Amino acid sequence: MMTFSRADNSLLSRWWWTVDRWMLALIFILITTGIWLTLTASPAVAERIGLDAFHFVKRQSFFLALALLTVVGVSILRIKWIKRISLIGLPVTILLLCLTLVIGPEIKGATRWLQIGSFTLQPSEFMKPFFIVSMAWILSAEFAGKPIPAKKIATCIYAFVAGLLVLQPDFGQTVLISGVFFAQMALAGMPMTWIFMSGLAGVMGLGLAYITLPHVANRIDRFINPASGDTYQTDKALQAFESGGLLGKGPGEGSVKLYLPDAHADYIFAVVGEEFGAIACVMLLLLFAGIVVRGLAHLLDETNPFRLLAAAGLIIQFGFQSLINIGVNLAVLPSKGMTLPFVSYGGSSMLALAIGMGMVLALTKRNRFIAPSTDPMGWKAAE
């Protein structure tokens, strides 16, 4: 186990004594679990489409290792660098979102990706942490007494980003970003009237999407009335849970996963249910819940508005995304292309989540053991 003296002023030592090591351990456990689950879920998918059995395992292992380094690397950064990276990253990823609409390849009726060599980049994944931290920076300006219409500026940026996501179209990410943004607005003191009007606007927007976009209408119709369309993946996912029962069929013994197209990606939770059972599903849920609760617990006595809004937004995004994916697997939510954090296959999602959780660790660092007068690197609790 890594140990450092509290008198050691090295970069790693100061990081070790200020970072939340329990949350770091939970994230590492989740990433390790993701490697294991990819190993059991992906070979069948790879062979079915004519690839090497361990094609996805090799790629995912590379991204997971890179994600581990990213989590640690970002968590070492000082708060001002978290702000700078986000304020630069947001306009860059917005530009990339615009490019997907022009040169992005159409996959399953959507243009959400950019092809860079053999790597497929999904800009919306990287946009999320930068957007959340940037919104926190803008909204926290009011608490500093700066005479700017922070909430109006933040709302305009949100509307522009949400519009780009709808044009792709990517309603899953739109719902996720909207939920996180309005949670941040509520924490920043948005009046109850605004909250009610925002909720009403969201319902009206969903209704408009249902009326004007066949893709959205089809998914909602299939969710409400499965007999109205193709529900193959959902049916197979539920069959996998039923097949696994309480204890599962054992690692590698699942049979339903052989016919589940996205068993390694959006529906990997169903593979967990079939091969490891309901108990393992609950344990995985508790792991996600532990990360969320641990992160939010840090904010109970937080007095810095930026740290509160940024960390809360990132944690809510992590938890909300987990719930959406699991809800889709259990057929309690309409089908959406949403990954299970650090578990589903996907390089863009993996690295973007690593950036986000690294930011959470950086924002929740506490210098409990070092006096400010002996803190030459500036890692004080407030900043």
XYZ file of C-alpha atoms in Angstrom:
383
model
C 0.000 0.000 0.000
C 1.215 3.517 -0.839
C 2.395 5.392 2.275
C 3.915 8.837 2.718
C 5.171 10.831 5.665
C 3.047 13.867 6.545
C 6.253 15.881 6.713
C 7.008 15.017 3.073
C 6.354 18.052 0.840
C 6.516 16.165 -2.451
C 3.669 16.420 -4.970
C 2.471 12.837 -4.469
C 2.711 13.046 -0.689
C 0.563 16.178 -0.519
C -1.928 14.601 -2.903
C -2.052 11.424 -0.799
C -2.830 13.298 2.427
C -5.500 15.525 0.892
C -7.405 13.256 -1.522
C -10.365 11.151 -0.379
C -8.681 7.758 -0.416
C -11.932 5.886 0.225
C -13.591 7.367 -2.844
C -10.439 6.739 -4.845
C -10.510 3.093 -3.737
C -14.189 2.733 -4.708
C -13.469 4.160 -8.174
C -10.531 1.784 -8.617
C -12.718 -1.164 -7.567
C -15.370 -0.107 -10.095
C -12.812 0.195 -12.900
C -11.342 -3.221 -12.031
C -14.855 -4.670 -12.014
C -15.384 -3.162 -15.470
C -12.372 -5.054 -16.848
C -13.677 -8.310 -15.382
C -17.203 -7.808 -16.747
C -15.892 -6.875 -20.202
C -13.943 -10.129 -20.196
C -17.107 -12.135 -19.656
C -19.551 -10.062 -21.750
C -17.657 -9.041 -24.892
C -16.159 -12.209 -26.498
C -19.575 -13.440 -27.672
C -20.309 -10.070 -29.303
C -16.874 -9.950 -30.968
C -17.189 -13.445 -32.423
C -20.707 -12.741 -33.657
C -19.503 -9.808 -35.772
C -16.393 -11.616 -37.023
C -13.709 -10.109 -34.756
C -11.098 -11.700 -32.541
C -12.783 -12.974 -29.362
C -10.745 -10.622 -27.170
C -10.949 -7.582 -29.478
C -13.132 -5.556 -27.113
C -11.304 -6.859 -24.043
C -7.960 -5.574 -25.334
C -9.336 -2.168 -26.312
C -11.294 -1.753 -23.105
C -8.305 -2.789 -20.966
C -6.252 -0.077 -22.662
C -8.912 2.566 -22.014
C -9.451 1.417 -18.436
C -5.730 1.640 -17.707
C -5.695 5.106 -19.262
C -8.768 5.990 -17.182
C -6.950 5.027 -13.963
C -4.056 7.303 -14.846
C -6.472 10.082 -15.822
C -8.370 9.885 -12.522
C -5.139 10.191 -10.539
C -3.625 12.812 -12.827
C -6.668 15.101 -12.764
C -7.172 14.647 -9.010
C -3.662 16.036 -8.394
C -4.543 19.355 -10.075
C -5.249 22.519 -8.114
C -8.710 24.061 -8.321
C -7.630 26.889 -10.616
C -6.433 24.348 -13.158
C -9.745 22.499 -12.997
C -11.413 25.811 -13.912
C -8.943 26.571 -16.707
C -9.203 23.123 -18.293
C -13.012 23.305 -18.238
C -13.205 26.839 -19.642
C -10.953 25.765 -22.512
C -12.510 22.329 -22.934
C -16.126 23.528 -23.177
C -15.765 25.681 -26.342
C -13.527 23.019 -27.931
C -16.073 20.253 -27.352
C -18.919 22.523 -28.507
C -16.995 23.070 -31.753
C -16.576 19.294 -32.084
C -20.321 18.855 -31.492
C -20.939 21.227 -34.397
C -18.532 19.228 -36.569
C -20.443 15.995 -35.897
C -23.451 17.581 -37.585
C -21.362 18.352 -40.690
C -18.824 15.551 -41.127
C -19.856 12.964 -38.530
C -20.754 9.509 -39.896
C -24.373 8.519 -39.458
C -24.688 5.488 -37.172
C -28.115 4.121 -36.255
C -29.763 7.312 -37.468
C -27.574 9.689 -35.430
C -24.433 11.751 -36.054
C -22.778 11.731 -32.625
C -19.251 10.667 -33.493
C -16.094 11.825 -35.259
C -13.790 9.297 -36.877
C -10.139 9.928 -35.990
C -8.080 7.110 -37.487
C -9.191 3.877 -35.838
C -10.632 5.762 -32.862
C -14.241 6.970 -32.784
C -14.618 10.117 -30.669
C -17.950 11.090 -29.110
C -17.613 14.815 -28.251
C -20.779 14.898 -26.127
C -19.133 12.606 -23.561
C -16.179 14.955 -23.056
C -18.438 17.996 -23.120
C -20.282 16.911 -19.945
C -17.588 17.437 -17.267
C -16.374 20.675 -18.894
C -19.951 21.967 -19.155
C -20.756 21.147 -15.518
C -17.630 22.811 -14.122
C -18.034 25.857 -16.392
C -21.639 26.310 -15.280
C -20.490 26.076 -11.651
C -17.922 28.817 -12.302
C -20.523 31.114 -13.899
C -23.198 30.504 -11.258
C -20.744 30.968 -8.382
C -19.984 34.502 -9.647
C -23.184 35.765 -8.017
C -21.965 34.565 -4.617
C -18.797 36.600 -5.111
C -20.900 39.731 -5.581
C -19.996 40.192 -9.253
C -22.632 42.287 -11.098
C -23.334 39.853 -13.939
C -26.560 38.012 -14.876
C -24.977 34.638 -14.098
C -28.143 32.517 -14.288
C -29.187 34.058 -17.615
C -25.728 33.516 -19.135
C -25.639 29.916 -17.890
C -29.148 29.259 -19.245
C -28.219 30.596 -22.696
C -25.140 28.344 -22.854
C -27.216 25.373 -21.688
C -29.882 26.028 -24.326
C -27.247 26.169 -27.083
C -25.584 22.919 -25.950
C -28.936 21.163 -25.540
C -29.922 22.310 -29.026
C -26.782 20.763 -30.518
C -27.497 17.476 -28.728
C -31.082 17.428 -30.012
C -29.851 17.990 -33.580
C -27.570 14.923 -33.457
C -30.084 13.590 -32.145
C -29.058 12.422 -28.665
C -31.977 12.744 -26.277
C -30.361 10.605 -23.600
C -27.495 13.065 -23.205
C -29.939 15.985 -23.449
C -31.996 14.631 -20.547
C -28.839 13.950 -18.533
C -27.341 17.410 -19.089
C -30.710 19.063 -18.389
C -31.152 17.221 -15.103
C -27.669 18.125 -13.904
C -27.909 21.750 -15.030
C -31.193 22.417 -13.254
C -29.898 20.671 -10.132
C -26.985 23.124 -10.173
C -29.389 26.013 -10.741
C -31.451 24.880 -7.746
C -28.324 24.713 -5.581
C -27.395 28.200 -6.798
C -30.688 29.555 -5.488
C -32.983 29.426 -8.498
C -36.489 30.548 -7.402
C -39.177 27.864 -7.081
C -41.130 29.563 -9.883
C -38.192 29.030 -12.225
C -37.876 25.392 -11.139
C -41.589 24.793 -11.838
C -41.398 26.556 -15.215
C -38.259 24.591 -16.147
C -39.989 21.317 -15.347
C -43.015 22.357 -17.375
C -40.768 23.370 -20.293
C -39.050 19.988 -20.131
C -42.378 18.145 -20.325
C -43.492 20.341 -23.227
C -40.175 19.748 -24.984
C -40.592 15.997 -24.623
C -44.098 16.243 -26.005
C -42.871 18.296 -28.965
C -40.125 15.757 -29.647
C -42.703 12.972 -29.540
C -44.900 14.754 -32.079
C -42.187 15.874 -34.507
C -39.494 13.179 -34.299
C -40.434 9.602 -35.312
C -37.281 8.241 -33.619
C -38.405 9.547 -30.212
C -42.037 8.577 -30.749
C -41.002 5.044 -31.698
C -38.969 4.543 -28.502
C -41.696 5.940 -26.252
C -44.390 3.889 -27.997
C -42.342 0.711 -27.610
C -41.807 1.494 -23.940
C -45.508 2.115 -23.234
C -46.761 -0.661 -25.507
C -44.079 -3.282 -26.304
C -46.337 -4.844 -28.937
C -46.143 -1.658 -31.030
C -42.580 -2.271 -32.261
C -39.289 -4.112 -31.975
C -38.269 -4.637 -28.322
C -35.709 -7.365 -28.972
C -32.877 -6.003 -26.803
C -35.179 -5.151 -23.901
C -36.815 -8.577 -24.044
C -33.417 -10.303 -24.083
C -32.200 -8.180 -21.177
C -35.203 -9.152 -19.053
C -34.723 -12.771 -20.102
C -31.099 -12.562 -18.934
C -32.151 -11.353 -15.469
C -34.752 -14.107 -15.274
C -32.214 -16.725 -16.376
C -29.663 -15.635 -13.776
C -32.000 -15.649 -10.825
C -30.543 -14.927 -7.399
C -27.036 -16.364 -7.752
C -26.471 -16.415 -11.517
C -25.318 -19.145 -13.873
C -21.627 -18.539 -13.290
C -18.909 -16.538 -15.094
C -18.953 -17.254 -18.819
C -21.980 -19.544 -18.546
C -24.595 -17.093 -19.753
C -26.525 -18.076 -22.866
C -28.855 -15.115 -23.384
C -25.862 -12.782 -23.838
C -25.024 -14.683 -27.047
C -28.068 -13.055 -28.651
C -27.875 -9.628 -26.997
C -26.361 -7.180 -29.545
C -25.058 -4.639 -26.987
C -24.148 -7.112 -24.247
C -20.731 -5.476 -23.842
C -22.015 -1.891 -23.928
C -25.402 -0.475 -22.966
C -26.752 -3.824 -21.743
C -23.799 -5.140 -19.761
C -25.839 -4.886 -16.541
C -28.115 -7.607 -17.953
C -25.043 -9.844 -18.387
C -24.193 -9.229 -14.726
C -27.715 -10.380 -13.840
C -27.485 -13.555 -15.907
C -24.004 -14.714 -14.944
C -23.667 -13.406 -11.381
C -27.278 -13.069 -10.268
C -29.429 -10.512 -8.504
C -27.108 -10.388 -5.496
C -24.212 -9.231 -7.689
C -26.478 -6.614 -9.315
C -27.344 -5.230 -5.883
C -23.652 -5.201 -4.887
C -22.812 -3.266 -8.068
C -25.618 -0.815 -7.285
C -24.206 -0.347 -3.777
C -20.786 0.383 -5.282
C -22.249 3.167 -7.425
C -24.265 4.433 -4.457
C -21.170 4.406 -2.264
C -19.299 6.674 -4.672
C -22.246 9.086 -4.915
C -22.908 9.201 -1.165
C -19.217 9.557 -0.339
C -18.907 12.458 -2.762
C -22.031 14.265 -1.575
C -21.046 13.786 2.082
C -17.989 15.960 1.445
C -20.250 18.818 0.403
C -22.387 18.977 3.544
C -20.054 21.487 5.154
C -18.637 23.023 1.959
C -18.574 26.830 2.069
C -16.952 27.520 -1.314
C -19.799 28.005 -3.871
C -17.739 26.942 -6.878
C -16.532 23.724 -5.277
C -20.052 22.923 -4.087
C -21.733 23.501 -7.470
C -19.013 21.813 -9.527
C -18.556 18.712 -7.357
C -22.308 18.281 -6.814
C -22.953 18.542 -10.556
C -20.295 15.978 -11.441
C -21.504 13.543 -8.784
C -25.140 13.953 -9.839
C -24.133 13.290 -13.452
C -22.334 10.091 -12.419
C -25.291 8.854 -10.365
C -27.973 9.928 -12.852
C -26.151 8.249 -15.748
C -25.860 5.023 -13.728
C -29.586 5.081 -12.925
C -30.566 5.711 -16.558
C -28.493 2.781 -17.828
C -29.761 0.399 -15.146
C -33.338 1.609 -15.648
C -33.113 0.853 -19.376
C -31.726 -2.631 -18.641
C -34.623 -3.307 -16.261
C -37.169 -1.905 -18.766
C -38.364 0.818 -16.374
C -37.085 3.556 -18.731
C -37.259 3.905 -22.540
C -34.207 2.663 -24.428
C -31.324 5.170 -24.563
C -27.705 4.935 -25.699
C -26.281 5.538 -22.208
C -23.259 3.695 -20.862
C -22.873 2.273 -17.352
C -19.987 4.321 -15.872
C -16.610 2.537 -15.985
C -18.331 -0.764 -16.847
C -19.790 -0.480 -20.361
C -17.479 -0.677 -23.367
C -16.599 2.712 -24.856
C -13.385 4.708 -24.921
C -14.941 8.203 -25.062
C -17.274 7.502 -22.162
C -14.519 5.891 -20.111
C -12.033 8.757 -20.470
C -14.680 11.462 -20.015
C -15.908 9.827 -16.816
C -12.304 9.543 -15.615
C -11.869 13.289 -16.151
C -15.108 13.974 -14.281
C -14.325 11.774 -11.285
C -10.757 13.054 -11.185
C -12.251 16.535 -10.930
C -14.501 15.385 -8.078
C -11.462 14.083 -6.181
C -9.630 17.360 -6.823
C -12.615 19.459 -5.709
C -13.145 17.475 -2.516
C -9.500 17.446 -1.388
C -9.028 18.692 2.158
C -5.714 19.812 3.669
C -6.453 18.577 7.157
C -2.890 17.887 8.161
C -0.905 20.834 6.782
C -1.085 24.358 8.154
C -1.681 27.149 5.572
C 1.623 28.778 6.503
C 3.466 25.653 5.400
C 1.419 25.206 2.247
C 3.650 26.628 -0.526
C 1.681 24.870 -3.273
C -1.558 26.611 -2.266
C -3.613 23.508 -1.515
C -5.752 25.086 1.191
C -9.234 23.809 1.943
C -11.008 26.751 0.343
C -8.975 26.826 -2.856
